[in-house]
mmCIF file with all atom_site columns, C-alpha atoms in Angstrom:
data_model
loop_
_atom_site.group_PDB
_atom_site.id
_atom_site.type_symbol
_atom_site.label_atom_id
_atom_site.label_alt_id
_atom_site.label_comp_id
_atom_site.label_asym_id
_atom_site.label_entity_id
_atom_site.label_seq_id
_atom_site.pdbx_PDB_ins_code
_atom_site.Cartn_x
_atom_site.Cartn_y
_atom_site.Cartn_z
_atom_site.occupancy
_atom_site.B_iso_or_equiv
_atom_site.pdbx_formal_charge
_atom_site.auth_seq_id
_atom_site.auth_comp_id
_atom_site.auth_asym_id
_atom_site.auth_atom_id
_atom_site.pdbx_PDB_model_num
ATOM 1   C CA . MET B 1 1   ? -119.228 -10.908 116.183 1.00 49.00 ? 12  MET B CA 1
ATOM 2   C CA . CYS B 1 2   ? -115.814 -12.509 115.518 1.00 54.00 ? 13  CYS B CA 1
ATOM 3   C CA . CYS B 1 3   ? -115.620 -11.083 111.987 1.00 58.00 ? 14  CYS B CA 1
ATOM 4   C CA . THR B 1 4   ? -116.644 -7.647  113.245 1.00 68.00 ? 15  THR B CA 1
ATOM 5   C CA . PHE B 1 5   ? -114.000 -7.797  115.960 1.00 76.00 ? 16  PHE B CA 1
ATOM 6   C CA . LEU B 1 6   ? -111.259 -8.770  113.463 1.00 81.00 ? 17  LEU B CA 1
ATOM 7   C CA . LEU B 1 7   ? -112.382 -6.367  110.718 1.00 86.00 ? 18  LEU B CA 1
ATOM 8   C CA . PRO B 1 8   ? -109.969 -3.550  111.715 1.00 89.00 ? 19  PRO B CA 1
ATOM 9   C CA . GLY B 1 9   ? -107.076 -6.032  111.790 1.00 90.00 ? 20  GLY B CA 1
ATOM 10  C CA . PHE B 1 10  ? -107.882 -7.382  108.341 1.00 91.00 ? 21  PHE B CA 1
ATOM 11  C CA . VAL B 1 11  ? -108.226 -3.830  106.989 1.00 92.00 ? 22  VAL B CA 1
ATOM 12  C CA . ALA B 1 12  ? -104.864 -2.860  108.481 1.00 92.00 ? 23  ALA B CA 1
ATOM 13  C CA . ALA B 1 13  ? -103.167 -5.974  107.059 1.00 91.00 ? 24  ALA B CA 1
ATOM 14  C CA . ALA B 1 14  ? -104.696 -5.352  103.626 1.00 91.00 ? 25  ALA B CA 1
ATOM 15  C CA . VAL B 1 15  ? -103.444 -1.752  103.600 1.00 93.00 ? 26  VAL B CA 1
ATOM 16  C CA . PHE B 1 16  ? -99.994  -2.854  104.782 1.00 91.00 ? 27  PHE B CA 1
ATOM 17  C CA . TYR B 1 17  ? -99.535  -5.538  102.114 1.00 89.00 ? 28  TYR B CA 1
ATOM 18  C CA . SER B 1 18  ? -100.881 -3.353  99.321  1.00 88.00 ? 29  SER B CA 1
ATOM 19  C CA . LEU B 1 19  ? -98.338  -0.595  100.053 1.00 89.00 ? 30  LEU B CA 1
ATOM 20  C CA . THR B 1 20  ? -95.190  -2.611  100.820 1.00 86.00 ? 31  THR B CA 1
ATOM 21  C CA . SER B 1 21  ? -93.069  -5.107  98.920  1.00 81.00 ? 32  SER B CA 1
ATOM 22  C CA . HIS B 1 22  ? -93.709  -7.852  101.458 1.00 82.00 ? 33  HIS B CA 1
ATOM 23  C CA . PRO B 1 23  ? -95.298  -10.991 99.966  1.00 81.00 ? 34  PRO B CA 1
ATOM 24  C CA . LYS B 1 24  ? -98.763  -11.848 101.204 1.00 84.00 ? 35  LYS B CA 1
ATOM 25  C CA . PRO B 1 25  ? -98.585  -14.599 103.843 1.00 86.00 ? 36  PRO B CA 1
ATOM 26  C CA . SER B 1 26  ? -100.640 -17.782 104.052 1.00 88.00 ? 37  SER B CA 1
ATOM 27  C CA . ASN B 1 27  ? -104.234 -17.651 105.291 1.00 86.00 ? 38  ASN B CA 1
ATOM 28  C CA . PHE B 1 28  ? -103.265 -18.746 108.802 1.00 90.00 ? 39  PHE B CA 1
ATOM 29  C CA . GLU B 1 29  ? -100.556 -16.077 109.030 1.00 89.00 ? 40  GLU B CA 1
ATOM 30  C CA . ARG B 1 30  ? -103.038 -13.454 107.794 1.00 85.00 ? 41  ARG B CA 1
ATOM 31  C CA . VAL B 1 31  ? -105.416 -14.331 110.626 1.00 87.00 ? 42  VAL B CA 1
ATOM 32  C CA . VAL B 1 32  ? -102.556 -14.086 113.140 1.00 90.00 ? 43  VAL B CA 1
ATOM 33  C CA . GLN B 1 33  ? -101.515 -10.705 111.728 1.00 89.00 ? 44  GLN B CA 1
ATOM 34  C CA . ALA B 1 34  ? -105.133 -9.528  111.774 1.00 88.00 ? 45  ALA B CA 1
ATOM 35  C CA . LEU B 1 35  ? -105.245 -10.466 115.464 1.00 91.00 ? 46  LEU B CA 1
ATOM 36  C CA . ILE B 1 36  ? -102.045 -8.524  116.141 1.00 92.00 ? 47  ILE B CA 1
ATOM 37  C CA . PHE B 1 37  ? -103.288 -5.465  114.250 1.00 92.00 ? 48  PHE B CA 1
ATOM 38  C CA . THR B 1 38  ? -106.648 -5.773  116.054 1.00 90.00 ? 49  THR B CA 1
ATOM 39  C CA . ILE B 1 39  ? -104.917 -5.723  119.445 1.00 90.00 ? 50  ILE B CA 1
ATOM 40  C CA . VAL B 1 40  ? -102.995 -2.584  118.486 1.00 91.00 ? 51  VAL B CA 1
ATOM 41  C CA . VAL B 1 41  ? -106.112 -0.897  117.072 1.00 89.00 ? 52  VAL B CA 1
ATOM 42  C CA . GLU B 1 42  ? -108.142 -1.786  120.179 1.00 85.00 ? 53  GLU B CA 1
ATOM 43  C CA . ALA B 1 43  ? -105.394 -0.409  122.448 1.00 87.00 ? 54  ALA B CA 1
ATOM 44  C CA . VAL B 1 44  ? -105.311 2.872   120.515 1.00 86.00 ? 55  VAL B CA 1
ATOM 45  C CA . ALA B 1 45  ? -109.122 3.133   120.443 1.00 79.00 ? 56  ALA B CA 1
ATOM 46  C CA . ARG B 1 46  ? -109.472 2.424   124.169 1.00 77.00 ? 57  ARG B CA 1
ATOM 47  C CA . SER B 1 47  ? -106.729 4.938   124.967 1.00 80.00 ? 58  SER B CA 1
ATOM 48  C CA . PHE B 1 48  ? -108.590 7.516   122.918 1.00 76.00 ? 59  PHE B CA 1
ATOM 49  C CA . PHE B 1 49  ? -111.830 6.740   124.737 1.00 70.00 ? 60  PHE B CA 1
ATOM 50  C CA . LEU B 1 50  ? -110.148 6.996   128.138 1.00 71.00 ? 61  LEU B CA 1
ATOM 51  C CA . VAL B 1 51  ? -108.680 10.389  127.265 1.00 69.00 ? 62  VAL B CA 1
ATOM 52  C CA . SER B 1 52  ? -111.974 11.723  125.910 1.00 65.00 ? 63  SER B CA 1
ATOM 53  C CA . GLY B 1 53  ? -114.600 10.061  128.092 1.00 61.00 ? 64  GLY B CA 1
ATOM 54  C CA . THR B 1 54  ? -117.352 12.151  126.507 1.00 53.00 ? 65  THR B CA 1
ATOM 55  C CA . PHE B 1 55  ? -117.820 9.640   123.682 1.00 53.00 ? 66  PHE B CA 1
ATOM 56  C CA . TRP B 1 56  ? -119.186 7.038   126.079 1.00 50.00 ? 67  TRP B CA 1
ATOM 57  C CA . THR B 1 57  ? -122.037 9.321   127.156 1.00 52.00 ? 68  THR B CA 1
ATOM 58  C CA . LYS B 1 58  ? -123.156 10.546  123.737 1.00 53.00 ? 69  LYS B CA 1
ATOM 59  C CA . PRO B 1 59  ? -126.277 8.751   122.476 1.00 48.00 ? 70  PRO B CA 1
ATOM 60  C CA . LEU B 1 60  ? -124.950 8.810   118.886 1.00 47.00 ? 71  LEU B CA 1
ATOM 61  C CA . TRP B 1 61  ? -121.980 6.640   119.835 1.00 52.00 ? 72  TRP B CA 1
ATOM 62  C CA . THR B 1 62  ? -123.331 3.266   118.819 1.00 58.00 ? 73  THR B CA 1
ATOM 63  C CA . GLU B 1 63  ? -121.635 0.000   117.987 1.00 63.00 ? 74  GLU B CA 1
ATOM 64  C CA . ASP B 1 64  ? -121.772 0.934   114.280 1.00 66.00 ? 75  ASP B CA 1
ATOM 65  C CA . TRP B 1 65  ? -119.849 4.142   114.961 1.00 70.00 ? 76  TRP B CA 1
ATOM 66  C CA . ALA B 1 66  ? -117.349 2.195   117.071 1.00 73.00 ? 77  ALA B CA 1
ATOM 67  C CA . ILE B 1 67  ? -116.682 -0.117  114.102 1.00 79.00 ? 78  ILE B CA 1
ATOM 68  C CA . VAL B 1 68  ? -116.212 2.864   111.744 1.00 82.00 ? 79  VAL B CA 1
ATOM 69  C CA . PHE B 1 69  ? -113.887 4.520   114.242 1.00 83.00 ? 80  PHE B CA 1
ATOM 70  C CA . SER B 1 70  ? -111.900 1.274   114.679 1.00 85.00 ? 81  SER B CA 1
ATOM 71  C CA . VAL B 1 71  ? -111.503 0.896   110.910 1.00 88.00 ? 82  VAL B CA 1
ATOM 72  C CA . LEU B 1 72  ? -110.254 4.500   110.644 1.00 91.00 ? 83  LEU B CA 1
ATOM 73  C CA . ILE B 1 73  ? -107.733 3.805   113.407 1.00 91.00 ? 84  ILE B CA 1
ATOM 74  C CA . ALA B 1 74  ? -106.758 0.578   111.606 1.00 93.00 ? 85  ALA B CA 1
ATOM 75  C CA . VAL B 1 75  ? -105.991 2.520   108.419 1.00 94.00 ? 86  VAL B CA 1
ATOM 76  C CA . ALA B 1 76  ? -103.904 5.032   110.403 1.00 94.00 ? 87  ALA B CA 1
ATOM 77  C CA . VAL B 1 77  ? -102.009 2.234   112.206 1.00 94.00 ? 88  VAL B CA 1
ATOM 78  C CA . ALA B 1 78  ? -101.404 0.475   108.871 1.00 94.00 ? 89  ALA B CA 1
ATOM 79  C CA . LEU B 1 79  ? -100.113 3.658   107.214 1.00 95.00 ? 90  LEU B CA 1
ATOM 80  C CA . ILE B 1 80  ? -97.697  4.208   110.100 1.00 94.00 ? 91  ILE B CA 1
ATOM 81  C CA . SER B 1 81  ? -96.561  0.574   109.775 1.00 92.00 ? 92  SER B CA 1
ATOM 82  C CA . VAL B 1 82  ? -96.095  1.035   106.022 1.00 92.00 ? 93  VAL B CA 1
ATOM 83  C CA . TYR B 1 83  ? -93.979  4.147   106.578 1.00 93.00 ? 94  TYR B CA 1
ATOM 84  C CA . VAL B 1 84  ? -91.826  2.432   109.215 1.00 91.00 ? 95  VAL B CA 1
ATOM 85  C CA . SER B 1 85  ? -91.373  -0.637  106.994 1.00 89.00 ? 96  SER B CA 1
ATOM 86  C CA . ASN B 1 86  ? -90.706  1.140   103.697 1.00 86.00 ? 97  ASN B CA 1
ATOM 87  C CA . ASN B 1 87  ? -88.231  3.562   105.282 1.00 85.00 ? 98  ASN B CA 1
ATOM 88  C CA . ASP B 1 88  ? -86.468  0.945   107.420 1.00 84.00 ? 99  ASP B CA 1
ATOM 89  C CA . THR B 1 89  ? -87.066  3.155   110.461 1.00 87.00 ? 100 THR B CA 1
ATOM 90  C CA . LEU B 1 90  ? -87.297  0.630   113.296 1.00 88.00 ? 101 LEU B CA 1
ATOM 91  C CA . HIS B 1 91  ? -84.706  -1.807  111.918 1.00 88.00 ? 102 HIS B CA 1
ATOM 92  C CA . GLY B 1 92  ? -82.363  1.103   111.154 1.00 86.00 ? 103 GLY B CA 1
ATOM 93  C CA . LEU B 1 93  ? -82.521  2.209   114.785 1.00 89.00 ? 104 LEU B CA 1
ATOM 94  C CA . LEU B 1 94  ? -82.041  -1.363  116.003 1.00 89.00 ? 105 LEU B CA 1
ATOM 95  C CA . ARG B 1 95  ? -79.012  -1.783  113.677 1.00 87.00 ? 106 ARG B CA 1
ATOM 96  C CA . ARG B 1 96  ? -77.415  1.393   115.021 1.00 92.00 ? 107 ARG B CA 1
ATOM 97  C CA . ILE B 1 97  ? -77.664  0.184   118.627 1.00 92.00 ? 108 ILE B CA 1
ATOM 98  C CA . GLY B 1 98  ? -76.478  -3.322  117.766 1.00 91.00 ? 109 GLY B CA 1
ATOM 99  C CA . PHE B 1 99  ? -79.611  -5.454  118.170 1.00 90.00 ? 110 PHE B CA 1
ATOM 100 C CA . THR B 1 100 ? -79.833  -6.697  114.577 1.00 86.00 ? 111 THR B CA 1
ATOM 101 C CA . GLN B 1 101 ? -78.260  -6.602  111.142 1.00 85.00 ? 112 GLN B CA 1
ATOM 102 C CA . GLU B 1 102 ? -81.608  -7.132  109.364 1.00 84.00 ? 113 GLU B CA 1
ATOM 103 C CA . THR B 1 103 ? -83.648  -4.590  107.419 1.00 83.00 ? 114 THR B CA 1
ATOM 104 C CA . SER B 1 104 ? -87.408  -4.184  107.345 1.00 82.00 ? 115 SER B CA 1
ATOM 105 C CA . HIS B 1 105 ? -87.485  -4.798  103.605 1.00 78.00 ? 116 HIS B CA 1
ATOM 106 C CA . ALA B 1 106 ? -88.838  -8.030  102.163 1.00 76.00 ? 117 ALA B CA 1
ATOM 107 C CA . SER B 1 107 ? -85.522  -8.991  100.524 1.00 77.00 ? 118 SER B CA 1
ATOM 108 C CA . GLU B 1 108 ? -81.908  -7.921  100.065 1.00 80.00 ? 119 GLU B CA 1
ATOM 109 C CA . TRP B 1 109 ? -82.832  -7.077  96.476  1.00 79.00 ? 120 TRP B CA 1
ATOM 110 C CA . TYR B 1 110 ? -85.450  -4.534  97.508  1.00 79.00 ? 121 TYR B CA 1
ATOM 111 C CA . SER B 1 111 ? -83.207  -3.212  100.283 1.00 82.00 ? 122 SER B CA 1
ATOM 112 C CA . ALA B 1 112 ? -80.389  -2.526  97.806  1.00 84.00 ? 123 ALA B CA 1
ATOM 113 C CA . PHE B 1 113 ? -82.676  -0.490  95.549  1.00 82.00 ? 124 PHE B CA 1
ATOM 114 C CA . SER B 1 114 ? -84.209  1.325   98.496  1.00 82.00 ? 125 SER B CA 1
ATOM 115 C CA . ARG B 1 115 ? -80.800  2.327   99.867  1.00 82.00 ? 126 ARG B CA 1
ATOM 116 C CA . ASN B 1 116 ? -79.601  3.513   96.441  1.00 84.00 ? 127 ASN B CA 1
ATOM 117 C CA . ARG B 1 117 ? -82.577  5.589   95.315  1.00 83.00 ? 128 ARG B CA 1
ATOM 118 C CA . ASP B 1 118 ? -80.335  8.402   94.084  1.00 86.00 ? 129 ASP B CA 1
ATOM 119 C CA . CYS B 1 119 ? -78.183  6.244   91.817  1.00 90.00 ? 130 CYS B CA 1
ATOM 120 C CA . TYR B 1 120 ? -78.076  5.422   88.144  1.00 92.00 ? 131 TYR B CA 1
ATOM 121 C CA . VAL B 1 121 ? -77.769  1.716   87.404  1.00 92.00 ? 132 VAL B CA 1
ATOM 122 C CA . VAL B 1 122 ? -76.000  -0.555  84.976  1.00 93.00 ? 133 VAL B CA 1
ATOM 123 C CA . LEU B 1 123 ? -78.041  -3.656  84.266  1.00 94.00 ? 134 LEU B CA 1
ATOM 124 C CA . HIS B 1 124 ? -75.888  -6.576  83.186  1.00 94.00 ? 135 HIS B CA 1
ATOM 125 C CA . LEU B 1 125 ? -78.191  -8.520  80.887  1.00 94.00 ? 136 LEU B CA 1
ATOM 126 C CA . THR B 1 126 ? -77.968  -12.047 79.553  1.00 91.00 ? 137 THR B CA 1
ATOM 127 C CA . GLY B 1 127 ? -75.776  -12.251 76.473  1.00 88.00 ? 138 GLY B CA 1
ATOM 128 C CA . GLU B 1 128 ? -73.162  -9.887  78.001  1.00 89.00 ? 139 GLU B CA 1
ATOM 129 C CA . ARG B 1 129 ? -75.177  -6.774  77.176  1.00 92.00 ? 140 ARG B CA 1
ATOM 130 C CA . ARG B 1 130 ? -75.137  -3.795  79.546  1.00 94.00 ? 141 ARG B CA 1
ATOM 131 C CA . LEU B 1 131 ? -77.773  -1.080  79.895  1.00 94.00 ? 142 LEU B CA 1
ATOM 132 C CA . TYR B 1 132 ? -77.112  2.197   81.713  1.00 93.00 ? 143 TYR B CA 1
ATOM 133 C CA . GLY B 1 133 ? -79.883  4.497   82.927  1.00 92.00 ? 144 GLY B CA 1
ATOM 134 C CA . TRP B 1 134 ? -82.099  5.865   85.672  1.00 92.00 ? 145 TRP B CA 1
ATOM 135 C CA . PRO B 1 135 ? -84.367  3.249   87.307  1.00 92.00 ? 146 PRO B CA 1
ATOM 136 C CA . GLU B 1 136 ? -87.811  4.810   87.606  1.00 91.00 ? 147 GLU B CA 1
ATOM 137 C CA . GLU B 1 137 ? -89.348  1.503   88.635  1.00 90.00 ? 148 GLU B CA 1
ATOM 138 C CA . TRP B 1 138 ? -87.886  -1.809  89.677  1.00 88.00 ? 149 TRP B CA 1
ATOM 139 C CA . PRO B 1 139 ? -89.374  -5.150  90.661  1.00 86.00 ? 150 PRO B CA 1
ATOM 140 C CA . SER B 1 140 ? -89.765  -6.128  94.303  1.00 81.00 ? 151 SER B CA 1
ATOM 141 C CA . ASN B 1 141 ? -88.467  -9.574  93.466  1.00 79.00 ? 152 ASN B CA 1
ATOM 142 C CA . PRO B 1 142 ? -85.524  -10.513 91.182  1.00 81.00 ? 153 PRO B CA 1
ATOM 143 C CA . ASP B 1 143 ? -87.448  -13.491 89.777  1.00 84.00 ? 154 ASP B CA 1
ATOM 144 C CA . ARG B 1 144 ? -90.390  -11.578 88.337  1.00 85.00 ? 155 ARG B CA 1
ATOM 145 C CA . GLY B 1 145 ? -91.389  -8.091  87.293  1.00 88.00 ? 156 GLY B CA 1
ATOM 146 C CA . HIS B 1 146 ? -89.734  -5.475  85.126  1.00 93.00 ? 157 HIS B CA 1
ATOM 147 C CA . PHE B 1 147 ? -87.348  -2.553  85.305  1.00 93.00 ? 158 PHE B CA 1
ATOM 148 C CA . ARG B 1 148 ? -88.439  0.734   83.753  1.00 95.00 ? 159 ARG B CA 1
ATOM 149 C CA . ILE B 1 149 ? -85.274  2.577   82.763  1.00 94.00 ? 160 ILE B CA 1
ATOM 150 C CA . VAL B 1 150 ? -85.259  6.177   81.507  1.00 93.00 ? 161 VAL B CA 1
ATOM 151 C CA . GLU B 1 151 ? -82.294  8.044   79.984  1.00 92.00 ? 162 GLU B CA 1
ATOM 152 C CA . ALA B 1 152 ? -81.236  4.595   78.777  1.00 92.00 ? 163 ALA B CA 1
ATOM 153 C CA . GLU B 1 153 ? -77.940  4.009   76.989  1.00 93.00 ? 164 GLU B CA 1
ATOM 154 C CA . TRP B 1 154 ? -76.276  0.804   75.842  1.00 93.00 ? 165 TRP B CA 1
ATOM 155 C CA . LEU B 1 155 ? -72.766  0.326   77.196  1.00 92.00 ? 166 LEU B CA 1
ATOM 156 C CA . ILE B 1 156 ? -70.557  -1.172  74.512  1.00 89.00 ? 167 ILE B CA 1
ATOM 157 C CA . GLU B 1 157 ? -67.073  -1.710  75.899  1.00 84.00 ? 168 GLU B CA 1
ATOM 158 C CA . ASP B 1 158 ? -66.415  1.674   77.605  1.00 79.00 ? 169 ASP B CA 1
ATOM 159 C CA . GLU B 1 159 ? -68.652  3.818   75.400  1.00 86.00 ? 170 GLU B CA 1
ATOM 160 C CA . ARG B 1 160 ? -72.263  4.843   75.883  1.00 88.00 ? 171 ARG B CA 1
ATOM 161 C CA . THR B 1 161 ? -74.667  4.623   72.971  1.00 88.00 ? 172 THR B CA 1
ATOM 162 C CA . PRO B 1 162 ? -77.849  6.607   73.679  1.00 86.00 ? 173 PRO B CA 1
ATOM 163 C CA . LEU B 1 163 ? -81.189  5.155   72.654  1.00 87.00 ? 174 LEU B CA 1
ATOM 164 C CA . THR B 1 164 ? -82.381  8.105   70.586  1.00 87.00 ? 175 THR B CA 1
ATOM 165 C CA . GLY B 1 165 ? -86.102  8.732   70.501  1.00 89.00 ? 176 GLY B CA 1
ATOM 166 C CA . VAL B 1 166 ? -86.724  6.298   73.352  1.00 90.00 ? 177 VAL B CA 1
ATOM 167 C CA . THR B 1 167 ? -88.513  7.705   76.391  1.00 92.00 ? 178 THR B CA 1
ATOM 168 C CA . ALA B 1 168 ? -88.084  4.584   78.524  1.00 93.00 ? 179 ALA B CA 1
ATOM 169 C CA . ILE B 1 169 ? -87.210  0.937   78.177  1.00 94.00 ? 180 ILE B CA 1
ATOM 170 C CA . VAL B 1 170 ? -88.808  -1.923  80.105  1.00 95.00 ? 181 VAL B CA 1
ATOM 171 C CA . VAL B 1 171 ? -86.546  -4.870  80.901  1.00 94.00 ? 182 VAL B CA 1
ATOM 172 C CA . PRO B 1 172 ? -87.721  -8.178  82.409  1.00 94.00 ? 183 PRO B CA 1
ATOM 173 C CA . ALA B 1 173 ? -86.022  -8.885  85.733  1.00 91.00 ? 184 ALA B CA 1
ATOM 174 C CA . THR B 1 174 ? -85.298  -12.425 84.575  1.00 92.00 ? 185 THR B CA 1
ATOM 175 C CA . ASP B 1 175 ? -82.954  -10.996 81.904  1.00 93.00 ? 186 ASP B CA 1
ATOM 176 C CA . VAL B 1 176 ? -80.817  -9.209  84.532  1.00 92.00 ? 187 VAL B CA 1
ATOM 177 C CA . GLU B 1 177 ? -77.795  -11.083 85.846  1.00 92.00 ? 188 GLU B CA 1
ATOM 178 C CA . MET B 1 178 ? -76.307  -8.279  87.962  1.00 92.00 ? 189 MET B CA 1
ATOM 179 C CA . VAL B 1 179 ? -77.022  -4.651  88.891  1.00 93.00 ? 190 VAL B CA 1
ATOM 180 C CA . GLU B 1 180 ? -74.424  -1.927  89.468  1.00 92.00 ? 191 GLU B CA 1
ATOM 181 C CA . PHE B 1 181 ? -75.401  1.234   91.346  1.00 93.00 ? 192 PHE B CA 1
ATOM 182 C CA . LEU B 1 182 ? -73.542  4.365   90.236  1.00 90.00 ? 193 LEU B CA 1
ATOM 183 C CA . SER B 1 183 ? -73.634  7.409   92.481  1.00 80.00 ? 194 SER B CA 1
ATOM 184 C CA . ILE B 1 184 ? -74.474  10.743  90.916  1.00 72.00 ? 195 ILE B CA 1
ATOM 185 C CA . LYS B 1 185 ? -71.437  13.034  90.953  1.00 56.00 ? 196 LYS B CA 1
ATOM 186 C CA . PRO B 1 186 ? -71.582  16.830  90.907  1.00 48.00 ? 197 PRO B CA 1
ATOM 187 C CA . ALA B 1 187 ? -70.753  18.425  87.544  1.00 45.00 ? 198 ALA B CA 1
ATOM 188 C CA . GLU B 1 188 ? -67.333  19.720  88.755  1.00 43.00 ? 199 GLU B CA 1
ATOM 189 C CA . GLU B 1 189 ? -66.153  16.242  89.774  1.00 45.00 ? 200 GLU B CA 1
ATOM 190 C CA . SER B 1 190 ? -67.322  14.532  86.593  1.00 46.00 ? 201 SER B CA 1
ATOM 191 C CA . ALA B 1 191 ? -65.562  17.174  84.431  1.00 47.00 ? 202 ALA B CA 1
ATOM 192 C CA . GLU B 1 192 ? -62.160  16.399  86.002  1.00 47.00 ? 203 GLU B CA 1
#
């Protein structure tokens, strides 16, 4: 009974952590989050049942169907939570009205990349090398993972040297000492 009751919460937490950059918490914290998600799912399900009281009277509405319905609600609640977290929706609103300075992202690293999605980057690599390009993928954590850079060019002093014949380059995050974000300028401005 306990596992069945918590199933929607565990499903919601699993969906949330598989679609965000947040690290998976300890087992105890997962149970607590499953409880929180379960409370939200139960509130939504009961509200739905109150609005449409016909489900209570139908003979097909069994406990098995209630579990399926709760899991579907759990997935919907998790997807909404993922959207709010990945787009910094709630924290952005709270920052604007002065309640917090935090973001909903797992780290400042991920927040910087999320806020600069329309920028080229310069990766300052170990050994004083610099790589310019468009970041198609970046790691959620600066200590592990890889960058996938397209349109890559080496920056030697103030000149760009294109990597001819290279579709993309993958760079370990551990080789990156600093990242510069360069805004894309319209063609008229860059020609001046």
